[in-house]
PDB file of C-alpha atoms in Angstrom:
ATOM      1  CA  ALA A   1      91.518 124.676  76.840  1.00  0.00           C
ATOM      2  CA  GLN A   2      95.253 124.957  76.796  1.00  0.00           C
ATOM      3  CA  LYS A   3      97.122 125.855  73.628  1.00  0.00           C
ATOM      4  CA  VAL A   4     100.655 126.742  72.637  1.00  0.00           C
ATOM      5  CA  THR A   5     101.339 128.547  69.361  1.00  0.00           C
ATOM      6  CA  GLN A   6     104.713 128.828  67.711  1.00  0.00           C
ATOM      7  CA  ALA A   7     103.902 130.762  64.581  1.00  0.00           C
ATOM      8  CA  GLN A   8     107.420 130.591  63.159  1.00  0.00           C
ATOM      9  CA  THR A   9     107.790 127.240  61.446  1.00  0.00           C
ATOM     10  CA  GLU A  10     111.339 127.792  60.224  1.00  0.00           C
ATOM     11  CA  ILE A  11     113.929 130.501  60.758  1.00  0.00           C
ATOM     12  CA  SER A  12     117.342 130.873  59.143  1.00  0.00           C
ATOM     13  CA  VAL A  13     119.988 133.233  60.424  1.00  0.00           C
ATOM     14  CA  VAL A  14     123.634 133.790  59.694  1.00  0.00           C
ATOM     15  CA  GLU A  15     126.063 132.886  62.439  1.00  0.00           C
ATOM     16  CA  LYS A  16     126.527 135.588  65.087  1.00  0.00           C
ATOM     17  CA  GLU A  17     123.125 137.119  64.418  1.00  0.00           C
ATOM     18  CA  ASP A  18     120.594 137.337  67.216  1.00  0.00           C
ATOM     19  CA  VAL A  19     117.322 135.463  66.811  1.00  0.00           C
ATOM     20  CA  THR A  20     114.062 135.426  68.763  1.00  0.00           C
ATOM     21  CA  LEU A  21     111.694 132.484  68.803  1.00  0.00           C
ATOM     22  CA  ASP A  22     108.118 133.370  69.609  1.00  0.00           C
ATOM     23  CA  CYS A  23     105.714 131.452  71.831  1.00  0.00           C
ATOM     24  CA  VAL A  24     102.139 132.412  72.652  1.00  0.00           C
ATOM     25  CA  TYR A  25     100.051 130.356  75.035  1.00  0.00           C
ATOM     26  CA  GLU A  26      96.449 130.062  76.154  1.00  0.00           C
ATOM     27  CA  THR A  27      95.255 128.731  79.472  1.00  0.00           C
ATOM     28  CA  ARG A  28      92.399 129.256  81.914  1.00  0.00           C
ATOM     29  CA  ASP A  29      94.524 128.322  84.887  1.00  0.00           C
ATOM     30  CA  THR A  30      95.966 131.034  87.066  1.00  0.00           C
ATOM     31  CA  THR A  31      98.867 128.752  87.970  1.00  0.00           C
ATOM     32  CA  TYR A  32     100.806 127.246  85.118  1.00  0.00           C
ATOM     33  CA  TYR A  33     104.314 126.523  83.944  1.00  0.00           C
ATOM     34  CA  LEU A  34     106.074 127.292  80.698  1.00  0.00           C
ATOM     35  CA  PHE A  35     109.026 125.464  79.204  1.00  0.00           C
ATOM     36  CA  TRP A  36     111.440 125.545  76.317  1.00  0.00           C
ATOM     37  CA  TYR A  37     113.044 122.417  74.912  1.00  0.00           C
ATOM     38  CA  LYS A  38     115.682 121.987  72.231  1.00  0.00           C
ATOM     39  CA  GLN A  39     115.614 119.046  69.819  1.00  0.00           C
ATOM     40  CA  PRO A  40     118.916 118.684  67.967  1.00  0.00           C
ATOM     41  CA  PRO A  41     119.202 116.410  64.907  1.00  0.00           C
ATOM     42  CA  SER A  42     119.821 113.432  67.199  1.00  0.00           C
ATOM     43  CA  GLY A  43     116.181 113.690  68.266  1.00  0.00           C
ATOM     44  CA  GLU A  44     116.423 113.785  72.030  1.00  0.00           C
ATOM     45  CA  LEU A  45     114.609 116.684  73.670  1.00  0.00           C
ATOM     46  CA  VAL A  46     116.809 118.772  75.897  1.00  0.00           C
ATOM     47  CA  PHE A  47     115.225 120.801  78.684  1.00  0.00           C
ATOM     48  CA  LEU A  48     116.272 124.459  78.606  1.00  0.00           C
ATOM     49  CA  ILE A  49     114.103 126.385  81.055  1.00  0.00           C
ATOM     50  CA  ARG A  50     110.960 126.362  83.191  1.00  0.00           C
ATOM     51  CA  ARG A  51     109.039 129.456  84.193  1.00  0.00           C
ATOM     52  CA  ASN A  52     106.218 129.639  86.746  1.00  0.00           C
ATOM     53  CA  SER A  53     103.188 131.828  86.084  1.00  0.00           C
ATOM     54  CA  PHE A  54     103.778 133.783  89.275  1.00  0.00           C
ATOM     55  CA  ASP A  55     107.342 134.692  88.348  1.00  0.00           C
ATOM     56  CA  GLU A  56     107.569 137.123  85.451  1.00  0.00           C
ATOM     57  CA  GLN A  57     111.245 137.852  85.831  1.00  0.00           C
ATOM     58  CA  ASN A  58     113.164 137.482  82.626  1.00  0.00           C
ATOM     59  CA  GLU A  59     116.069 135.110  82.694  1.00  0.00           C
ATOM     60  CA  ILE A  60     119.443 135.036  81.039  1.00  0.00           C
ATOM     61  CA  SER A  61     121.708 132.030  80.751  1.00  0.00           C
ATOM     62  CA  GLY A  62     124.798 132.692  78.703  1.00  0.00           C
ATOM     63  CA  ARG A  63     123.695 133.474  75.160  1.00  0.00           C
ATOM     64  CA  TYR A  64     120.108 132.452  75.930  1.00  0.00           C
ATOM     65  CA  SER A  65     117.451 134.746  77.359  1.00  0.00           C
ATOM     66  CA  TRP A  66     113.754 134.406  77.935  1.00  0.00           C
ATOM     67  CA  ASN A  67     111.090 137.118  78.043  1.00  0.00           C
ATOM     68  CA  PHE A  68     107.900 136.128  79.881  1.00  0.00           C
ATOM     69  CA  GLN A  69     104.981 138.562  79.575  1.00  0.00           C
ATOM     70  CA  LYS A  70     101.662 137.532  81.079  1.00  0.00           C
ATOM     71  CA  SER A  71      99.937 140.608  79.605  1.00  0.00           C
ATOM     72  CA  THR A  72     100.486 139.245  76.107  1.00  0.00           C
ATOM     73  CA  SER A  73     100.586 135.538  77.064  1.00  0.00           C
ATOM     74  CA  SER A  74     103.991 135.215  75.518  1.00  0.00           C
ATOM     75  CA  PHE A  75     107.195 133.440  76.468  1.00  0.00           C
ATOM     76  CA  ASN A  76     109.786 134.329  73.863  1.00  0.00           C
ATOM     77  CA  PHE A  77     113.278 132.906  73.579  1.00  0.00           C
ATOM     78  CA  THR A  78     116.249 134.870  72.270  1.00  0.00           C
ATOM     79  CA  ILE A  79     119.599 133.483  71.244  1.00  0.00           C
ATOM     80  CA  THR A  80     122.327 136.087  71.097  1.00  0.00           C
ATOM     81  CA  ALA A  81     125.277 135.699  68.738  1.00  0.00           C
ATOM     82  CA  SER A  82     123.907 132.490  67.284  1.00  0.00           C
ATOM     83  CA  GLN A  83     126.205 129.568  66.544  1.00  0.00           C
ATOM     84  CA  VAL A  84     125.915 126.608  64.205  1.00  0.00           C
ATOM     85  CA  VAL A  85     125.407 124.340  67.221  1.00  0.00           C
ATOM     86  CA  ASP A  86     122.182 126.213  67.941  1.00  0.00           C
ATOM     87  CA  SER A  87     120.628 124.679  64.827  1.00  0.00           C
ATOM     88  CA  ALA A  88     117.749 122.571  66.091  1.00  0.00           C
ATOM     89  CA  VAL A  89     113.995 122.471  66.511  1.00  0.00           C
ATOM     90  CA  TYR A  90     112.855 124.420  69.546  1.00  0.00           C
ATOM     91  CA  PHE A  91     109.628 123.615  71.349  1.00  0.00           C
ATOM     92  CA  CYS A  92     107.661 125.747  73.752  1.00  0.00           C
ATOM     93  CA  ALA A  93     105.391 123.866  76.177  1.00  0.00           C
ATOM     94  CA  LEU A  94     102.766 124.549  78.832  1.00  0.00           C
ATOM     95  CA  SER A  95     101.766 122.645  81.953  1.00  0.00           C
ATOM     96  CA  GLU A  96      98.708 123.569  83.965  1.00  0.00           C
ATOM     97  CA  ALA A  97      98.661 123.158  87.724  1.00  0.00           C
ATOM     98  CA  ARG A  98      95.211 121.564  87.697  1.00  0.00           C
ATOM     99  CA  THR A  99      96.447 118.597  85.646  1.00  0.00           C
ATOM    100  CA  GLY A 100      97.586 116.260  88.374  1.00  0.00           C
ATOM    101  CA  ALA A 101     100.046 114.389  86.197  1.00  0.00           C
ATOM    102  CA  ASN A 102     101.713 117.595  85.005  1.00  0.00           C
ATOM    103  CA  ASN A 103     101.214 116.830  81.344  1.00  0.00           C
ATOM    104  CA  LEU A 104     103.028 119.027  78.892  1.00  0.00           C
ATOM    105  CA  PHE A 105     101.247 120.576  75.922  1.00  0.00           C
ATOM    106  CA  PHE A 106     103.716 121.350  73.183  1.00  0.00           C
ATOM    107  CA  GLY A 107     103.705 123.849  70.375  1.00  0.00           C
ATOM    108  CA  THR A 108     104.524 122.623  66.898  1.00  0.00           C
ATOM    109  CA  GLY A 109     108.121 123.800  67.151  1.00  0.00           C
ATOM    110  CA  THR A 110     110.368 126.235  65.312  1.00  0.00           C
ATOM    111  CA  ARG A 111     113.211 124.882  63.215  1.00  0.00           C
ATOM    112  CA  LEU A 112     116.221 127.150  63.553  1.00  0.00           C
ATOM    113  CA  THR A 113     119.029 126.916  61.026  1.00  0.00           C
ATOM    114  CA  VAL A 114     122.204 128.854  61.708  1.00  0.00           C
ATOM    115  CA  ILE A 115     124.226 129.329  58.564  1.00  0.00           C
ATOM    116  CA  PRO A 116     128.010 129.492  58.996  1.00  0.00           C
TER     117      PRO A 116
ATOM    118  CA  SER B   1     122.235 111.395  88.703  1.00  0.00           C
ATOM    119  CA  GLN B   2     119.144 110.331  86.831  1.00  0.00           C
ATOM    120  CA  THR B   3     119.281 108.536  83.513  1.00  0.00           C
ATOM    121  CA  ILE B   4     116.563 107.428  81.153  1.00  0.00           C
ATOM    122  CA  HIS B   5     117.001 104.634  78.651  1.00  0.00           C
ATOM    123  CA  GLN B   6     114.924 103.627  75.672  1.00  0.00           C
ATOM    124  CA  TRP B   7     115.263 100.712  73.327  1.00  0.00           C
ATOM    125  CA  PRO B   8     115.443  99.870  70.620  1.00  0.00           C
ATOM    126  CA  ALA B   9     116.794 103.035  69.016  1.00  0.00           C
ATOM    127  CA  THR B  10     115.316 102.202  65.628  1.00  0.00           C
ATOM    128  CA  LEU B  11     112.775  99.666  64.516  1.00  0.00           C
ATOM    129  CA  VAL B  12     111.266  98.657  61.191  1.00  0.00           C
ATOM    130  CA  GLN B  13     108.143  96.534  61.478  1.00  0.00           C
ATOM    131  CA  PRO B  14     105.552  95.311  58.969  1.00  0.00           C
ATOM    132  CA  VAL B  15     101.921  96.296  59.226  1.00  0.00           C
ATOM    133  CA  GLY B  16     100.038  93.954  61.532  1.00  0.00           C
ATOM    134  CA  SER B  17     103.051  92.946  63.594  1.00  0.00           C
ATOM    135  CA  PRO B  18     103.245  93.465  67.369  1.00  0.00           C
ATOM    136  CA  LEU B  19     105.255  96.175  69.076  1.00  0.00           C
ATOM    137  CA  SER B  20     107.037  96.513  72.381  1.00  0.00           C
ATOM    138  CA  LEU B  21     109.088  99.573  73.282  1.00  0.00           C
ATOM    139  CA  GLU B  22     110.733  99.802  76.647  1.00  0.00           C
ATOM    140  CA  CYS B  23     111.760 102.721  78.791  1.00  0.00           C
ATOM    141  CA  THR B  24     113.606 102.592  82.101  1.00  0.00           C
ATOM    142  CA  VAL B  25     114.682 105.309  84.466  1.00  0.00           C
ATOM    143  CA  GLU B  26     117.588 105.160  86.903  1.00  0.00           C
ATOM    144  CA  GLY B  27     118.422 107.301  89.886  1.00  0.00           C
ATOM    145  CA  THR B  28     114.938 108.309  90.987  1.00  0.00           C
ATOM    146  CA  SER B  29     111.942 106.780  92.720  1.00  0.00           C
ATOM    147  CA  ASN B  30     108.240 106.925  91.910  1.00  0.00           C
ATOM    148  CA  PRO B  31     108.580 109.193  88.891  1.00  0.00           C
ATOM    149  CA  ASN B  32     105.729 110.201  86.630  1.00  0.00           C
ATOM    150  CA  LEU B  33     106.349 108.516  83.295  1.00  0.00           C
ATOM    151  CA  TYR B  34     105.156 109.593  79.861  1.00  0.00           C
ATOM    152  CA  TRP B  35     105.029 108.290  76.286  1.00  0.00           C
ATOM    153  CA  TYR B  36     104.962 110.823  73.447  1.00  0.00           C
ATOM    154  CA  ARG B  37     104.859 110.352  69.691  1.00  0.00           C
ATOM    155  CA  GLN B  38     106.278 112.763  67.181  1.00  0.00           C
ATOM    156  CA  ALA B  39     105.161 112.286  63.595  1.00  0.00           C
ATOM    157  CA  ALA B  40     107.559 113.439  60.885  1.00  0.00           C
ATOM    158  CA  GLY B  41     107.883 117.229  60.893  1.00  0.00           C
ATOM    159  CA  ARG B  42     105.297 117.701  63.608  1.00  0.00           C
ATOM    160  CA  GLY B  43     105.029 118.406  67.310  1.00  0.00           C
ATOM    161  CA  LEU B  44     104.796 115.998  70.194  1.00  0.00           C
ATOM    162  CA  GLN B  45     101.598 114.207  71.070  1.00  0.00           C
ATOM    163  CA  LEU B  46     101.133 112.773  74.551  1.00  0.00           C
ATOM    164  CA  LEU B  47     100.016 109.149  74.342  1.00  0.00           C
ATOM    165  CA  PHE B  48     100.091 107.792  77.883  1.00  0.00           C
ATOM    166  CA  TYR B  49     101.190 108.799  81.313  1.00  0.00           C
ATOM    167  CA  SER B  50     101.601 106.979  84.594  1.00  0.00           C
ATOM    168  CA  VAL B  51     101.823 108.284  88.143  1.00  0.00           C
ATOM    169  CA  GLY B  52     102.586 104.895  89.688  1.00  0.00           C
ATOM    170  CA  ILE B  53     102.926 101.156  89.183  1.00  0.00           C
ATOM    171  CA  GLY B  54      99.952  99.759  87.301  1.00  0.00           C
ATOM    172  CA  GLN B  55      98.408 103.228  86.845  1.00  0.00           C
ATOM    173  CA  ILE B  56      98.048 104.191  83.197  1.00  0.00           C
ATOM    174  CA  SER B  57      96.140 107.073  81.676  1.00  0.00           C
ATOM    175  CA  SER B  58      95.516 107.302  77.956  1.00  0.00           C
ATOM    176  CA  GLU B  59      95.310 110.629  76.194  1.00  0.00           C
ATOM    177  CA  VAL B  60      94.579 109.482  72.670  1.00  0.00           C
ATOM    178  CA  PRO B  61      92.439 106.481  71.657  1.00  0.00           C
ATOM    179  CA  GLN B  62      94.415 104.243  69.331  1.00  0.00           C
ATOM    180  CA  ASN B  63      95.651 100.700  68.938  1.00  0.00           C
ATOM    181  CA  LEU B  64      98.522 101.294  71.350  1.00  0.00           C
ATOM    182  CA  SER B  65      98.651 100.403  75.028  1.00  0.00           C
ATOM    183  CA  ALA B  66     101.051 101.043  77.869  1.00  0.00           C
ATOM    184  CA  SER B  67     102.023  99.246  81.025  1.00  0.00           C
ATOM    185  CA  ARG B  68     104.112  99.995  84.065  1.00  0.00           C
ATOM    186  CA  PRO B  69     105.116  96.694  85.645  1.00  0.00           C
ATOM    187  CA  GLN B  70     107.804  98.239  87.850  1.00  0.00           C
ATOM    188  CA  ASP B  71     108.338 101.642  89.400  1.00  0.00           C
ATOM    189  CA  ARG B  72     110.886 102.758  86.834  1.00  0.00           C
ATOM    190  CA  GLN B  73     109.808 100.777  83.806  1.00  0.00           C
ATOM    191  CA  PHE B  74     107.309 101.918  81.198  1.00  0.00           C
ATOM    192  CA  ILE B  75     106.362  99.826  78.192  1.00  0.00           C
ATOM    193  CA  LEU B  76     104.514 100.817  75.030  1.00  0.00           C
ATOM    194  CA  SER B  77     102.839  98.017  73.125  1.00  0.00           C
ATOM    195  CA  SER B  78     100.644  97.206  70.201  1.00  0.00           C
ATOM    196  CA  LYS B  79      99.116  93.935  69.081  1.00  0.00           C
ATOM    197  CA  LYS B  80      98.894  94.969  65.423  1.00  0.00           C
ATOM    198  CA  LEU B  81     100.765  97.936  64.021  1.00  0.00           C
ATOM    199  CA  LEU B  82      99.247 100.325  61.507  1.00  0.00           C
ATOM    200  CA  LEU B  83     101.077 102.456  58.960  1.00  0.00           C
ATOM    201  CA  SER B  84      99.968 105.509  60.926  1.00  0.00           C
ATOM    202  CA  ASP B  85     101.916 104.265  63.953  1.00  0.00           C
ATOM    203  CA  SER B  86     105.172 105.273  62.293  1.00  0.00           C
ATOM    204  CA  GLY B  87     106.965 108.022  64.140  1.00  0.00           C
ATOM    205  CA  PHE B  88     109.466 108.949  66.773  1.00  0.00           C
ATOM    206  CA  TYR B  89     108.515 107.694  70.228  1.00  0.00           C
ATOM    207  CA  LEU B  90     109.855 109.474  73.240  1.00  0.00           C
ATOM    208  CA  CYS B  91     109.671 108.442  76.859  1.00  0.00           C
ATOM    209  CA  ALA B  92     109.967 111.054  79.596  1.00  0.00           C
ATOM    210  CA  TRP B  93     110.061 111.161  83.363  1.00  0.00           C
ATOM    211  CA  MET B  94     109.277 113.746  85.963  1.00  0.00           C
ATOM    212  CA  ALA B  95     109.834 113.688  89.704  1.00  0.00           C
ATOM    213  CA  GLY B  96     109.393 116.098  92.549  1.00  0.00           C
ATOM    214  CA  VAL B  97     107.841 119.505  92.244  1.00  0.00           C
ATOM    215  CA  ASP B  98     110.024 120.913  89.498  1.00  0.00           C
ATOM    216  CA  ARG B  99     107.549 119.873  86.793  1.00  0.00           C
ATOM    217  CA  GLU B 100     110.057 119.697  83.987  1.00  0.00           C
ATOM    218  CA  GLN B 101     110.134 116.437  82.102  1.00  0.00           C
ATOM    219  CA  TYR B 102     113.340 114.777  81.002  1.00  0.00           C
ATOM    220  CA  PHE B 103     113.328 112.805  77.807  1.00  0.00           C
ATOM    221  CA  GLY B 104     114.981 109.646  76.643  1.00  0.00           C
ATOM    222  CA  PRO B 105     116.852 109.267  73.346  1.00  0.00           C
ATOM    223  CA  GLY B 106     113.748 108.044  71.536  1.00  0.00           C
ATOM    224  CA  THR B 107     112.826 105.146  69.261  1.00  0.00           C
ATOM    225  CA  ARG B 108     112.318 105.757  65.576  1.00  0.00           C
ATOM    226  CA  LEU B 109     109.619 103.366  64.369  1.00  0.00           C
ATOM    227  CA  THR B 110     108.884 102.755  60.711  1.00  0.00           C
ATOM    228  CA  VAL B 111     105.887 100.609  59.847  1.00  0.00           C
ATOM    229  CA  THR B 112     106.090  99.203  56.323  1.00  0.00           C
TER     230      THR B 112
END
């Protein structure tokens, strides 16, 4: 069965520090998709990135970077030079190709607090 | 561009009362639609999904139901609310092969 584990419940960092949010997943599918979403205090989930199981290239977008490693079943998210606006709950999610409706299975989230 | 709407934004209902939450999507056709619930301080739980008009799949047995009367409209209902139905309800849509889901602003439901 599919599973997404975000072991870090809460993280606090001082502004301008780098922070890495961990995500470990389990799946029996050989084709799957991984996602990160941001949930600011307003509540709406904001899509950040999707990664396909056949593409292990790391990705960088501004201060955000993602490290996908199939060998360890991990899809970690790093924020460089954190800012107060990064304070939010971050969710990692998994979608398996065999599920026709592309349902997302979410981790329990990591609450990031950036202290000014 | 695509837009997803949900209403109401907040709702306070007594136990045993009915519920109707509505979600509409603009700017896309034949999307997959989803209802999630997020209990306080917890992750998201998929409740229902729909791949087309009148097609509803339930992930979790409960006293909630969903309907899709139009291509871009998804409704979450209950005949009698329970205290445990309190939470943050999020609607999402997905189209094409990208597989990422886009979420609405959510409805915060408090059952008293």
